[in-house]
Every structure is written in structure tokens, then in C-alpha cells.
Amino acid sequence: MASEETRTTNPTTVRSPARAAEESPVPTRAWTTRLIVLGIVLAALNLRPAITSLGALLQEVRDGLGMSGSMAGLLTSVPPLCFALFGVTAPRLARRFGAGAVVCAGMVAITAGLLIRPYAGSTPAFLAATALALMGIAVSNVLMPVIVKRWFPDRVGSMTGLYSMALALGTSAAAAVTVPMTDALGGNWQTGLAVWAALAAAAVLPWLPFVRDRRVPGAEERAAGRGDVPTRGGAAGSGGAAGRGEAPTRGEAAGRGDAPARGGAAGDGEALARGDAATREDAPTRQGAPADGGASGRAGAAARKDARRRAEAPALRITRSRTAWALAVFFGLQATAAYITMGWMAQIFRDAGVPASTAGLLLAVTMVMGVPLAFVIPRVATRLPHQGPIALVLGVCGLAGYAGLYFAPAAGAWAWAVLLGISNCAFPLALTMVGMRARTGAGVAQLSAFAQSTGYLISIPGPLLVGVLYQHSGGWGLPIALMTALMIPQMAVGVLAGRNRTVEDEAAR
């Protein structure tokens, strides 16, 4: 740190007061950081209750609206469909309105959808209101990793763990308390579903101060293209990589004990090394002092020209990256397993003779496993050069859980719930790999949108097929066989997505 301060305050880089004011980072107030952490946690708590609260009361909703098994399967396929359709629009909306404004609007949409759908009165209206809530969930899903990367570039693993842990807590809480809360409120399933709108309304408040903040990932990189000097403080005090609009390099993470070094200039990151070089070489020219035969001036001009050329380069061709495709398929298959579990697992236990309240608790156990593991897995993953072994361990737990559901669903129900809960922690692993497989903030945003939108498209048929197979076979043998079969390719692509590569390198080939 001392060497960094010495370098950035070198007297040879003295600038005019106006220039210095333009390039000085705006300090982040402590309350702003605390507020963004609160906003992330509350937003994450609201990203799944719309789904798991419905799963706990699916039988009552089907009876109340007259749904068939196939229509219920369609209902459980709506989440990935909405995530695929609306998630891809999140980066564009964030560029235009700001990530904070988009997440705030997403929380408003969740609130409105959860309030409207229980009283819609018909299956189509119920589906439409559910889609409104899921629209808000979709854009927030995509932007959460981007916001974490921007505000906490030196704590991506721990903040992703906190976000994932809050998401798992909201998921499990909705599964656990929806049935008993419905009973306490008079046994009306409509009231039991509508009450979750209050939590979504609370999540709107922390994001209101950030509605006017329209800075987007990559803005600092475009500033570098104008010859501005990257600062270590960054905009809004994110520090280091955030000030440059980049993801933290493995070298930086290694200095913090987060991950092994991936390369770069002594852990400072490639872009910062170039920016520092440009600053030092160009300083005599900006002061008006003579350069050594003009060499420093030419070097500084060349550095600025190179930065401008990089900033003006076309958007990353994400579809040329094999890692991006592997991550998208992995995301899609884990989402398939997760939405089948959230939508149908309580029904599997109820059909095996387990009481409704106990079935809801079993679903909650599956979801609550993600609370500790969602915090541990990202931290472990960022310390490994290859995340494939984690994907394999999670997959084996899933296979064991499905085998238990097939042979003894009621006898070993608690064990199967725990195993499937461990398997469902592929979601925080996927989020962590999104942050690790891209080098820049703009790359993370593009990879997050591609992996999630493509992944959710892949996951759409799964819950629907389960509903169709359940209705036409009259049991759970064929649906569980389908879940088991899908776990094998999930493990394979998880190994491919976990390789130590970046999408920028692959897309440039």
C-alpha cells in the first residue's frame, strides 16, 4: 500500500487543480456502503419467495383455480421463461437508467405481482401476475453480480456469498412458513401468497437513493480511452478494480488471500499497469517540461492511443467463447433442477403420504442448506484454480438425493432433502464462476446476461416435462428418472466451465 501511495503521489505527475479535481475519486460515505449492502441483502431475500411460496401451496392453488397437472407444469416453467426473456434486457436497461434504478423498479414489480396474483381469479390472470413479479426478479438476478463487482471489487467472493446466502434464506423461509402462516391467517391460500408482497415492498426502500446513479460497468474503461488516469480509489470509493471498471485480477485477489494469481503486473492488473505507465510517461508532457528527446511524450501518446483503441473496440463476441457456452449450459441445467425442486418436491412428499406442513418443512430444509453453503462455496471456489471438482461433488449429492426419492421418498425424506439442498448450491457456484470467467466489469455484465438468459431458456422445458410426465404416468418414477438423467451433463459442463480461462481471451481468438 505504501508503494502504491508513493507512486500515485509522485511529484512528477503534478497536474493543474482543475485537472486534479476531475480525476480525484469521489469518497464513498460509510452509510452509502452500508445502504448498498442492505439493498443487496433485501433484494436477494426477494428473488425466490414468489416461487417457493407457490410450491408449498401448489395443491391448494390447483384446486382453487382448477389447474391440471400439465397446466401446473406450465406454471412451474414460467420462472425460467421470464428469466430468459427479461434477464437479457437488464444490461441495456442498466446502461440507460442505471443499475440501482433498474433493481429498484424490479422490487416494485415483485411487490405488485405478489399483491395481484392471489386475487386474479383465473389461471391466465394468475400466470400474468406471476410473470410481472418474475420480470422484476429476472433483471435483479442479472444485475446482482454486476453490482457486487462494481461496489466490492476486492470482496467478490465474500459479497457473492452474502448475496447467495440471503437468497437461500428467503427461499427457505418462504417454503417453511407459508403453510403455517396460511393456517394462522385463516387457511386462505390467497392471503398466504399475498403476504410476501410486504417483504418485497421493504426491499424497494434501500434502492431509492441510487435511482439517479447512472454509472455503468465499463465507464471507467471508456474514460481511459480519453486519456484519463485510472485512480485506485475509483468512483464511489469502490477501490482498485472498481475505479477502473474492471474485475479484480487473480493477482490482486492473491494479495488478499482470495485466489491464486492469474497473471498481470505483480498483482496490480494488466489495465492498471498500463494506466500507471501512461501516467508516469506522460507526466512531463502535461507539465510542459521537456521530455527526453520526446521519447516520453511519444510513449504517453502511444499509451493513450492504445487505450482509446481498446475502448472503441466492438463489443465482446461472447458466443465465440466455449467457456461462456459451458457456463450457460451449466446455469441452465442447475436452474432446471432447482425449479423442479422448488415447484414439485413438496408435492412428491405429499403424494408419498407426508403431511402438507411437513412437506413444506422438507422443502425449506432443501432451500436452507444454501444458507451456509452459499457463503462457503464462493469463498472456496475463488481460492481454487479449477472449480470443476466442486461441480462434481454437488452433482453426486443430487444423484444420491434423486435415488432416495425414487426408492424410499417418505422413509428417508429428511436425508433426501439435505442431499438435494447441497446439490442446489450449484447456483452460487455458477454466480461465482461468472465473476471469475471475465476480466472486466463490462465482460462480467455481458457474461452474466448471456449465461443467465441462455441458461434459463435451456431450463424452460424441464418443469413442464415433469408436470406432463406426472399427469400421464400417474406417479413420480418417470419424472425422477428425468431429473437423474439431467444431472449427468450438468456435472460434465460444470467441469468445463470451471477451467481457469476468461471469455475475453477466448472471444479474441
Short mmCIF file of C-alpha atoms in Angstrom, two decimals:
data_model
loop_
_atom_site.label_atom_id
_atom_site.label_comp_id
_atom_site.label_asym_id
_atom_site.label_seq_id
_atom_site.Cartn_x
_atom_site.Cartn_y
_atom_site.Cartn_z
CA MET A 1 0.00 0.00 0.00
CA ALA A 2 2.86 2.35 0.83
CA SER A 3 4.43 1.80 -2.56
CA GLU A 4 1.09 2.43 -4.24
CA GLU A 5 0.64 5.73 -2.43
CA THR A 6 4.16 6.77 -3.28
CA ARG A 7 3.60 6.04 -6.94
CA THR A 8 0.30 7.84 -7.25
CA THR A 9 1.61 10.96 -5.46
CA ASN A 10 4.86 11.15 -7.41
CA PRO A 11 5.78 14.84 -7.79
CA THR A 12 6.48 14.36 -11.48
CA THR A 13 2.74 13.87 -12.09
CA VAL A 14 1.64 17.25 -10.73
CA ARG A 15 -1.48 18.47 -12.54
CA SER A 16 -3.41 21.65 -12.53
CA PRO A 17 -6.04 21.99 -9.75
CA ALA A 18 -8.88 21.69 -12.27
CA ARG A 19 -7.40 18.57 -13.80
CA ALA A 20 -6.76 17.06 -10.37
CA ALA A 21 -10.33 17.75 -9.29
CA GLU A 22 -11.69 15.98 -12.36
CA GLU A 23 -9.57 12.87 -11.75
CA SER A 24 -9.90 12.67 -7.96
CA PRO A 25 -12.16 9.83 -6.79
CA VAL A 26 -15.34 10.81 -5.01
CA PRO A 27 -15.10 9.34 -1.49
CA THR A 28 -17.83 6.89 -0.58
CA ARG A 29 -19.58 7.63 2.69
CA ALA A 30 -19.88 4.78 5.13
CA TRP A 31 -23.66 4.99 5.11
CA THR A 32 -23.68 4.58 1.33
CA THR A 33 -21.76 1.32 1.57
CA ARG A 34 -23.99 0.07 4.37
CA LEU A 35 -27.07 1.02 2.38
CA ILE A 36 -25.92 -0.82 -0.74
CA VAL A 37 -25.17 -3.92 1.39
CA LEU A 38 -28.66 -3.69 2.90
CA GLY A 39 -30.14 -3.25 -0.58
CA ILE A 40 -28.29 -6.32 -1.89
CA VAL A 41 -29.43 -8.45 1.05
CA LEU A 42 -33.08 -7.37 0.86
CA ALA A 43 -33.16 -7.78 -2.91
CA ALA A 44 -31.68 -11.28 -2.63
CA LEU A 45 -34.26 -12.22 0.02
CA ASN A 46 -37.00 -11.44 -2.55
CA LEU A 47 -35.63 -13.35 -5.53
CA ARG A 48 -37.29 -16.70 -4.70
CA PRO A 49 -40.32 -16.40 -2.33
CA ALA A 50 -42.60 -15.81 -5.34
CA ILE A 51 -41.66 -19.34 -6.44
CA THR A 52 -41.24 -21.37 -3.26
CA SER A 53 -44.31 -19.94 -1.54
CA LEU A 54 -46.31 -21.15 -4.54
CA GLY A 55 -44.65 -24.57 -4.41
CA ALA A 56 -45.72 -25.03 -0.80
CA LEU A 57 -49.36 -24.26 -1.69
CA LEU A 58 -49.43 -25.68 -5.20
CA GLN A 59 -52.11 -28.26 -4.40
CA GLU A 60 -54.39 -25.58 -2.91
CA VAL A 61 -53.80 -23.24 -5.87
CA ARG A 62 -54.57 -26.04 -8.33
CA ASP A 63 -57.80 -26.85 -6.52
CA GLY A 64 -58.80 -23.19 -6.25
CA LEU A 65 -58.17 -22.38 -9.91
CA GLY A 66 -58.98 -25.80 -11.39
CA MET A 67 -55.48 -26.42 -12.81
CA SER A 68 -54.49 -29.70 -14.43
CA GLY A 69 -51.11 -31.31 -13.88
CA SER A 70 -49.88 -30.09 -17.26
CA MET A 71 -51.02 -26.54 -16.52
CA ALA A 72 -49.26 -26.71 -13.16
CA GLY A 73 -46.17 -27.83 -15.04
CA LEU A 74 -46.50 -24.78 -17.26
CA LEU A 75 -46.82 -22.62 -14.17
CA THR A 76 -43.55 -24.01 -12.78
CA SER A 77 -41.89 -23.29 -16.16
CA VAL A 78 -42.86 -19.61 -16.08
CA PRO A 79 -39.87 -18.58 -13.88
CA PRO A 80 -37.13 -19.70 -16.27
CA LEU A 81 -39.14 -18.41 -19.24
CA CYS A 82 -39.39 -14.93 -17.70
CA PHE A 83 -35.75 -15.00 -16.64
CA ALA A 84 -34.70 -15.81 -20.20
CA LEU A 85 -36.93 -13.18 -21.82
CA PHE A 86 -36.37 -10.30 -19.42
CA GLY A 87 -32.93 -11.07 -18.00
CA VAL A 88 -31.25 -10.33 -21.32
CA THR A 89 -32.61 -6.77 -21.24
CA ALA A 90 -31.02 -5.98 -17.87
CA PRO A 91 -27.60 -4.72 -19.11
CA ARG A 92 -29.24 -2.41 -21.67
CA LEU A 93 -31.65 -1.05 -19.06
CA ALA A 94 -28.75 -0.55 -16.64
CA ARG A 95 -26.79 1.42 -19.23
CA ARG A 96 -29.75 3.71 -19.84
CA PHE A 97 -31.22 4.16 -16.37
CA GLY A 98 -28.52 2.89 -14.00
CA ALA A 99 -28.30 -0.45 -12.21
CA GLY A 100 -29.76 0.97 -8.99
CA ALA A 101 -32.84 2.30 -10.75
CA VAL A 102 -33.42 -1.00 -12.55
CA VAL A 103 -33.14 -3.05 -9.35
CA CYS A 104 -35.48 -0.59 -7.58
CA ALA A 105 -38.02 -0.97 -10.39
CA GLY A 106 -37.59 -4.74 -10.16
CA MET A 107 -38.52 -4.71 -6.47
CA VAL A 108 -41.61 -2.61 -7.31
CA ALA A 109 -42.62 -5.15 -9.97
CA ILE A 110 -42.21 -8.02 -7.49
CA THR A 111 -44.38 -6.20 -4.97
CA ALA A 112 -47.14 -5.52 -7.49
CA GLY A 113 -47.11 -9.06 -8.91
CA LEU A 114 -47.29 -10.72 -5.50
CA LEU A 115 -50.18 -8.47 -4.45
CA ILE A 116 -52.20 -9.02 -7.63
CA ARG A 117 -51.80 -12.73 -8.43
CA PRO A 118 -53.68 -14.33 -5.49
CA TYR A 119 -56.79 -12.35 -6.33
CA ALA A 120 -56.53 -12.60 -10.14
CA GLY A 121 -59.49 -15.04 -10.24
CA SER A 122 -58.40 -17.16 -13.23
CA THR A 123 -55.45 -19.22 -14.35
CA PRO A 124 -54.38 -16.85 -17.21
CA ALA A 125 -54.54 -13.80 -14.91
CA PHE A 126 -52.66 -15.74 -12.21
CA LEU A 127 -49.94 -16.55 -14.76
CA ALA A 128 -49.76 -12.91 -15.93
CA ALA A 129 -49.35 -11.54 -12.39
CA THR A 130 -46.74 -14.19 -11.66
CA ALA A 131 -44.89 -13.11 -14.80
CA LEU A 132 -44.90 -9.49 -13.58
CA ALA A 133 -43.20 -10.48 -10.34
CA LEU A 134 -40.77 -12.71 -12.20
CA MET A 135 -39.91 -9.86 -14.56
CA GLY A 136 -38.59 -7.91 -11.57
CA ILE A 137 -36.74 -10.97 -10.32
CA ALA A 138 -35.16 -11.54 -13.75
CA VAL A 139 -33.49 -8.13 -14.11
CA SER A 140 -32.32 -8.18 -10.49
CA ASN A 141 -30.88 -11.68 -10.97
CA VAL A 142 -28.65 -10.45 -13.78
CA LEU A 143 -27.58 -7.19 -12.14
CA MET A 144 -26.69 -8.51 -8.69
CA PRO A 145 -23.28 -9.91 -9.76
CA VAL A 146 -22.60 -6.67 -11.65
CA ILE A 147 -23.42 -4.52 -8.61
CA VAL A 148 -21.27 -6.72 -6.38
CA LYS A 149 -18.37 -6.46 -8.84
CA ARG A 150 -18.67 -2.69 -9.08
CA TRP A 151 -19.10 -1.80 -5.42
CA PHE A 152 -16.96 -4.54 -3.86
CA PRO A 153 -14.29 -5.49 -6.43
CA ASP A 154 -11.90 -6.68 -3.72
CA ARG A 155 -14.56 -8.78 -1.97
CA VAL A 156 -16.35 -10.51 -4.82
CA GLY A 157 -16.23 -13.94 -3.15
CA SER A 158 -17.49 -12.84 0.26
CA MET A 159 -20.15 -10.47 -1.11
CA THR A 160 -21.37 -13.09 -3.59
CA GLY A 161 -21.57 -15.46 -0.64
CA LEU A 162 -23.59 -12.94 1.38
CA TYR A 163 -25.94 -12.35 -1.56
CA SER A 164 -26.33 -16.07 -2.23
CA MET A 165 -26.86 -16.77 1.47
CA ALA A 166 -29.63 -14.16 1.65
CA LEU A 167 -31.20 -15.62 -1.48
CA ALA A 168 -31.17 -19.10 0.06
CA LEU A 169 -32.58 -17.74 3.32
CA GLY A 170 -35.50 -16.08 1.51
CA THR A 171 -36.11 -19.23 -0.49
CA SER A 172 -36.18 -21.50 2.53
CA ALA A 173 -38.20 -19.10 4.70
CA ALA A 174 -40.97 -18.92 2.10
CA ALA A 175 -41.06 -22.70 1.84
CA ALA A 176 -41.08 -23.22 5.62
CA VAL A 177 -43.55 -20.62 6.87
CA THR A 178 -46.04 -20.24 4.01
CA VAL A 179 -48.23 -23.21 5.06
CA PRO A 180 -48.29 -22.49 8.83
CA MET A 181 -48.70 -18.77 8.17
CA THR A 182 -51.62 -19.51 5.86
CA ASP A 183 -53.23 -21.62 8.58
CA ALA A 184 -52.66 -18.84 11.12
CA LEU A 185 -54.30 -16.30 8.79
CA GLY A 186 -57.48 -18.35 8.42
CA GLY A 187 -56.44 -21.08 5.97
CA ASN A 188 -56.93 -18.91 2.86
CA TRP A 189 -54.20 -19.66 0.32
CA GLN A 190 -54.70 -16.24 -1.27
CA THR A 191 -53.69 -14.46 1.92
CA GLY A 192 -50.77 -16.85 2.39
CA LEU A 193 -49.37 -15.88 -1.01
CA ALA A 194 -50.12 -12.16 -0.84
CA VAL A 195 -48.32 -11.59 2.47
CA TRP A 196 -44.94 -11.94 0.75
CA ALA A 197 -45.52 -8.64 -1.04
CA ALA A 198 -44.65 -6.87 2.25
CA LEU A 199 -41.08 -8.17 2.13
CA ALA A 200 -40.73 -7.01 -1.48
CA ALA A 201 -42.05 -3.55 -0.57
CA ALA A 202 -39.39 -3.26 2.14
CA ALA A 203 -36.69 -4.05 -0.44
CA VAL A 204 -37.66 -1.00 -2.53
CA LEU A 205 -36.55 1.50 0.11
CA PRO A 206 -32.72 0.98 0.17
CA TRP A 207 -32.53 1.38 -3.60
CA LEU A 208 -34.31 4.73 -3.79
CA PRO A 209 -31.13 6.81 -3.15
CA PHE A 210 -29.42 5.04 -6.06
CA VAL A 211 -32.13 5.68 -8.65
CA ARG A 212 -30.23 8.67 -10.06
CA ASP A 213 -26.86 6.90 -10.13
CA ARG A 214 -26.46 6.05 -13.82
CA ARG A 215 -22.84 4.96 -13.86
CA VAL A 216 -22.46 1.64 -15.59
CA PRO A 217 -19.76 -1.04 -15.71
CA GLY A 218 -17.08 -0.12 -18.24
CA ALA A 219 -17.49 3.66 -17.82
CA GLU A 220 -14.02 3.96 -16.34
CA GLU A 221 -12.62 1.99 -19.25
CA ARG A 222 -14.15 4.46 -21.69
CA ALA A 223 -12.62 7.24 -19.61
CA ALA A 224 -9.25 5.57 -20.10
CA GLY A 225 -9.84 5.84 -23.82
CA ARG A 226 -9.95 9.63 -23.41
CA GLY A 227 -6.52 9.59 -21.75
CA ASP A 228 -7.78 10.00 -18.19
CA VAL A 229 -5.69 8.48 -15.48
CA PRO A 230 -7.21 5.49 -13.67
CA THR A 231 -7.29 6.03 -9.94
CA ARG A 232 -7.01 3.41 -7.27
CA GLY A 233 -9.82 4.86 -5.28
CA GLY A 234 -12.28 4.55 -8.15
CA ALA A 235 -15.63 6.23 -8.42
CA ALA A 236 -17.75 5.93 -5.34
CA GLY A 237 -14.88 4.56 -3.33
CA SER A 238 -15.11 1.03 -4.64
CA GLY A 239 -11.36 0.89 -4.76
CA GLY A 240 -8.91 -0.76 -7.11
CA ALA A 241 -10.67 -2.56 -9.90
CA ALA A 242 -13.92 -0.71 -9.47
CA GLY A 243 -12.19 2.55 -10.20
CA ARG A 244 -11.06 1.11 -13.47
CA GLY A 245 -14.32 -0.58 -14.34
CA GLU A 246 -12.56 -3.93 -14.18
CA ALA A 247 -12.91 -7.12 -12.28
CA PRO A 248 -10.17 -7.68 -9.73
CA THR A 249 -7.39 -9.77 -11.16
CA ARG A 250 -6.26 -13.00 -9.62
CA GLY A 251 -3.06 -11.25 -8.68
CA GLU A 252 -4.97 -8.71 -6.63
CA ALA A 253 -7.03 -11.45 -5.05
CA ALA A 254 -3.92 -13.36 -4.13
CA GLY A 255 -2.66 -10.34 -2.26
CA ARG A 256 -5.85 -10.53 -0.19
CA GLY A 257 -5.77 -14.32 0.13
CA ASP A 258 -8.79 -14.74 -2.14
CA ALA A 259 -7.39 -16.66 -5.06
CA PRO A 260 -4.15 -17.71 -6.74
CA ALA A 261 -2.65 -15.19 -9.11
CA ARG A 262 -3.73 -15.35 -12.70
CA GLY A 263 -1.10 -13.04 -14.01
CA GLY A 264 -0.78 -9.35 -14.60
CA ALA A 265 1.75 -6.81 -13.38
CA ALA A 266 2.68 -8.00 -9.91
CA GLY A 267 -0.96 -8.46 -8.97
CA ASP A 268 -1.94 -4.91 -9.95
CA GLY A 269 -3.85 -5.99 -13.02
CA GLU A 270 -2.97 -5.51 -16.66
CA ALA A 271 -5.04 -2.42 -17.24
CA LEU A 272 -3.76 -0.63 -14.16
CA ALA A 273 -0.20 -1.39 -15.11
CA ARG A 274 -0.83 0.20 -18.49
CA GLY A 275 -2.59 3.15 -16.89
CA ASP A 276 0.21 3.74 -14.39
CA ALA A 277 2.76 3.55 -17.16
CA ALA A 278 0.85 6.05 -19.22
CA THR A 279 0.61 8.37 -16.23
CA ARG A 280 4.29 8.29 -15.48
CA GLU A 281 5.44 8.59 -19.06
CA ASP A 282 3.01 11.32 -19.97
CA ALA A 283 3.57 13.46 -16.87
CA PRO A 284 6.46 15.62 -18.25
CA THR A 285 4.43 16.47 -21.33
CA ARG A 286 1.41 17.57 -19.30
CA GLN A 287 3.61 19.78 -17.14
CA GLY A 288 5.13 21.39 -20.16
CA ALA A 289 8.60 20.18 -19.19
CA PRO A 290 10.90 18.92 -21.91
CA ALA A 291 10.91 15.19 -22.46
CA ASP A 292 13.98 13.10 -23.08
CA GLY A 293 14.24 13.61 -26.82
CA GLY A 294 10.43 13.40 -26.98
CA ALA A 295 10.53 9.71 -26.10
CA SER A 296 8.34 10.05 -23.01
CA GLY A 297 5.83 12.18 -24.87
CA ARG A 298 5.63 9.65 -27.69
CA ALA A 299 5.31 6.79 -25.23
CA GLY A 300 2.48 8.56 -23.42
CA ALA A 301 0.69 9.35 -26.66
CA ALA A 302 1.07 5.75 -27.78
CA ALA A 303 -0.34 4.54 -24.46
CA ARG A 304 -3.35 6.84 -24.78
CA LYS A 305 -3.89 5.76 -28.38
CA ASP A 306 -3.77 2.10 -27.35
CA ALA A 307 -6.27 2.74 -24.55
CA ARG A 308 -8.55 4.61 -26.97
CA ARG A 309 -8.36 1.77 -29.46
CA ARG A 310 -9.32 -0.75 -26.78
CA ALA A 311 -12.20 1.44 -25.60
CA GLU A 312 -13.52 1.80 -29.14
CA ALA A 313 -13.25 -1.92 -29.86
CA PRO A 314 -16.50 -3.68 -30.73
CA ALA A 315 -18.49 -5.43 -28.02
CA LEU A 316 -17.21 -8.77 -26.80
CA ARG A 317 -18.31 -11.64 -29.05
CA ILE A 318 -19.42 -13.75 -26.17
CA THR A 319 -20.80 -16.55 -28.36
CA ARG A 320 -17.27 -17.34 -29.56
CA SER A 321 -16.25 -18.40 -26.07
CA ARG A 322 -16.54 -22.08 -25.22
CA THR A 323 -16.36 -21.23 -21.54
CA ALA A 324 -19.34 -18.89 -21.91
CA TRP A 325 -21.38 -21.66 -23.54
CA ALA A 326 -20.31 -24.19 -20.91
CA LEU A 327 -21.29 -21.76 -18.17
CA ALA A 328 -24.65 -21.06 -19.86
CA VAL A 329 -25.46 -24.79 -20.13
CA PHE A 330 -24.35 -25.37 -16.54
CA PHE A 331 -26.53 -22.49 -15.43
CA GLY A 332 -29.46 -23.88 -17.40
CA LEU A 333 -29.21 -27.42 -16.04
CA GLN A 334 -28.80 -26.32 -12.43
CA ALA A 335 -31.78 -23.98 -12.91
CA THR A 336 -33.80 -26.91 -14.28
CA ALA A 337 -33.04 -28.97 -11.18
CA ALA A 338 -33.71 -26.01 -8.87
CA TYR A 339 -37.11 -25.11 -10.35
CA ILE A 340 -38.23 -28.72 -10.47
CA THR A 341 -37.28 -28.97 -6.79
CA MET A 342 -38.95 -25.70 -5.79
CA GLY A 343 -42.08 -26.42 -7.79
CA TRP A 344 -42.60 -30.15 -7.28
CA MET A 345 -40.64 -31.54 -4.32
CA ALA A 346 -43.30 -30.71 -1.73
CA GLN A 347 -45.87 -32.43 -3.95
CA ILE A 348 -43.63 -35.52 -4.23
CA PHE A 349 -43.52 -35.82 -0.45
CA ARG A 350 -47.26 -35.16 -0.09
CA ASP A 351 -48.04 -37.89 -2.61
CA ALA A 352 -45.81 -40.24 -0.57
CA GLY A 353 -48.02 -39.68 2.48
CA VAL A 354 -46.11 -36.85 4.17
CA PRO A 355 -48.41 -34.17 5.73
CA ALA A 356 -48.55 -30.81 3.96
CA SER A 357 -46.85 -28.86 6.76
CA THR A 358 -44.04 -31.43 6.98
CA ALA A 359 -43.63 -31.39 3.20
CA GLY A 360 -43.21 -27.61 3.37
CA LEU A 361 -40.57 -28.01 6.07
CA LEU A 362 -38.74 -30.59 3.95
CA LEU A 363 -38.68 -28.14 1.06
CA ALA A 364 -37.42 -25.50 3.49
CA VAL A 365 -34.61 -27.81 4.62
CA THR A 366 -33.59 -28.24 0.99
CA MET A 367 -33.55 -24.50 0.50
CA VAL A 368 -31.91 -23.62 3.83
CA MET A 369 -28.89 -25.79 3.02
CA GLY A 370 -27.94 -22.99 0.68
CA VAL A 371 -27.59 -20.50 3.56
CA PRO A 372 -24.22 -21.70 4.93
CA LEU A 373 -23.05 -23.33 1.72
CA ALA A 374 -23.81 -20.27 -0.41
CA PHE A 375 -21.36 -18.37 1.75
CA VAL A 376 -18.72 -21.10 1.87
CA ILE A 377 -18.75 -22.27 -1.76
CA PRO A 378 -17.89 -18.92 -3.41
CA ARG A 379 -15.00 -18.36 -0.98
CA VAL A 380 -13.64 -21.86 -1.63
CA ALA A 381 -14.18 -21.52 -5.38
CA THR A 382 -12.18 -18.26 -5.62
CA ARG A 383 -9.23 -19.99 -3.97
CA LEU A 384 -9.14 -22.89 -6.43
CA PRO A 385 -7.58 -22.75 -9.90
CA HIS A 386 -10.32 -25.08 -11.17
CA GLN A 387 -13.91 -25.14 -9.89
CA GLY A 388 -14.83 -28.40 -11.65
CA PRO A 389 -14.37 -30.63 -8.56
CA ILE A 390 -16.98 -28.58 -6.68
CA ALA A 391 -19.47 -29.13 -9.53
CA LEU A 392 -18.78 -32.88 -9.36
CA VAL A 393 -19.36 -33.10 -5.60
CA LEU A 394 -22.65 -31.20 -5.89
CA GLY A 395 -23.76 -33.45 -8.74
CA VAL A 396 -23.06 -36.64 -6.78
CA CYS A 397 -25.20 -35.32 -3.92
CA GLY A 398 -28.00 -34.68 -6.39
CA LEU A 399 -27.81 -38.21 -7.80
CA ALA A 400 -27.98 -39.68 -4.30
CA GLY A 401 -30.97 -37.49 -3.42
CA TYR A 402 -32.90 -38.50 -6.53
CA ALA A 403 -32.18 -42.18 -5.86
CA GLY A 404 -33.62 -41.76 -2.38
CA LEU A 405 -36.76 -40.05 -3.71
CA TYR A 406 -37.28 -42.94 -6.11
CA PHE A 407 -36.78 -45.86 -3.69
CA ALA A 408 -37.93 -44.50 -0.30
CA PRO A 409 -39.39 -40.99 -0.55
CA ALA A 410 -41.07 -40.97 2.87
CA ALA A 411 -38.73 -43.21 4.90
CA GLY A 412 -35.60 -41.15 4.26
CA ALA A 413 -37.28 -37.84 3.46
CA TRP A 414 -35.03 -35.68 5.66
CA ALA A 415 -31.84 -37.19 4.24
CA TRP A 416 -33.02 -36.69 0.66
CA ALA A 417 -33.96 -33.09 1.44
CA VAL A 418 -30.45 -32.40 2.77
CA LEU A 419 -28.74 -34.04 -0.23
CA LEU A 420 -30.86 -32.15 -2.74
CA GLY A 421 -30.22 -28.93 -0.81
CA ILE A 422 -26.48 -29.45 -1.19
CA SER A 423 -26.94 -30.16 -4.89
CA ASN A 424 -28.93 -26.95 -5.34
CA CYS A 425 -25.89 -24.95 -4.26
CA ALA A 426 -24.72 -25.13 -7.86
CA PHE A 427 -26.38 -21.71 -8.20
CA PRO A 428 -23.87 -19.75 -6.05
CA LEU A 429 -21.10 -21.69 -7.75
CA ALA A 430 -22.41 -20.55 -11.14
CA LEU A 431 -22.61 -16.93 -9.95
CA THR A 432 -19.06 -17.09 -8.66
CA MET A 433 -17.77 -18.51 -11.93
CA VAL A 434 -19.48 -15.68 -13.82
CA GLY A 435 -17.33 -13.22 -11.86
CA MET A 436 -14.18 -15.30 -12.36
CA ARG A 437 -14.50 -16.10 -16.05
CA ALA A 438 -14.46 -12.45 -17.19
CA ARG A 439 -11.65 -9.95 -16.68
CA THR A 440 -13.54 -6.63 -16.88
CA GLY A 441 -16.71 -5.20 -15.39
CA ALA A 442 -18.26 -4.90 -18.84
CA GLY A 443 -17.29 -8.52 -19.53
CA VAL A 444 -18.97 -9.68 -16.32
CA ALA A 445 -22.17 -7.85 -17.26
CA GLN A 446 -22.20 -9.39 -20.74
CA LEU A 447 -21.32 -12.88 -19.50
CA SER A 448 -23.92 -12.68 -16.71
CA ALA A 449 -26.65 -11.69 -19.17
CA PHE A 450 -25.63 -14.37 -21.69
CA ALA A 451 -25.24 -17.19 -19.18
CA GLN A 452 -28.45 -16.44 -17.34
CA SER A 453 -30.69 -15.69 -20.32
CA THR A 454 -29.40 -18.66 -22.33
CA GLY A 455 -29.40 -20.87 -19.25
CA TYR A 456 -32.98 -20.06 -18.36
CA LEU A 457 -34.06 -20.77 -21.93
CA ILE A 458 -32.48 -24.20 -21.57
CA SER A 459 -34.30 -24.78 -18.27
CA ILE A 460 -37.82 -23.96 -19.52
CA PRO A 461 -38.85 -27.47 -20.71
CA GLY A 462 -37.75 -29.28 -17.53
CA PRO A 463 -40.51 -28.34 -15.04
CA LEU A 464 -43.11 -28.58 -17.80
CA LEU A 465 -41.98 -32.09 -18.75
CA VAL A 466 -42.14 -33.14 -15.12
CA GLY A 467 -45.77 -31.98 -14.92
CA VAL A 468 -46.69 -33.77 -18.15
CA LEU A 469 -44.94 -37.00 -17.11
CA TYR A 470 -46.56 -36.84 -13.68
CA GLN A 471 -50.06 -36.42 -15.12
CA HIS A 472 -49.77 -39.10 -17.80
CA SER A 473 -47.81 -41.73 -15.84
CA GLY A 474 -49.75 -41.29 -12.61
CA GLY A 475 -46.61 -41.40 -10.45
CA TRP A 476 -43.15 -39.96 -9.87
CA GLY A 477 -40.96 -42.71 -11.35
CA LEU A 478 -40.51 -41.16 -14.80
CA PRO A 479 -40.11 -37.54 -13.56
CA ILE A 480 -37.39 -38.59 -11.10
CA ALA A 481 -35.66 -40.57 -13.86
CA LEU A 482 -35.63 -37.40 -15.97
CA MET A 483 -34.10 -35.38 -13.11
CA THR A 484 -31.41 -38.02 -12.65
CA ALA A 485 -30.56 -38.08 -16.35
CA LEU A 486 -30.14 -34.29 -16.47
CA MET A 487 -27.65 -34.30 -13.60
CA ILE A 488 -25.01 -36.14 -15.65
CA PRO A 489 -24.48 -33.42 -18.31
CA GLN A 490 -24.67 -30.77 -15.57
CA MET A 491 -21.60 -32.32 -13.94
CA ALA A 492 -19.77 -32.51 -17.28
CA VAL A 493 -20.31 -28.88 -18.29
CA GLY A 494 -19.54 -27.78 -14.73
CA VAL A 495 -16.06 -29.20 -15.17
CA LEU A 496 -15.66 -27.33 -18.47
CA ALA A 497 -16.95 -24.05 -17.05
CA GLY A 498 -14.61 -24.34 -14.08
CA ARG A 499 -11.41 -24.19 -16.12
CA ASN A 500 -9.06 -21.28 -15.42
CA ARG A 501 -9.89 -19.20 -18.52
CA THR A 502 -11.54 -15.88 -19.38
CA VAL A 503 -14.14 -15.19 -22.04
CA GLU A 504 -12.19 -12.16 -23.30
CA ASP A 505 -9.23 -14.36 -24.20
CA GLU A 506 -11.37 -16.98 -25.90
CA ALA A 507 -13.51 -14.45 -27.81
CA ALA A 508 -10.39 -12.75 -29.17
CA ARG A 509 -9.08 -15.92 -30.83
#
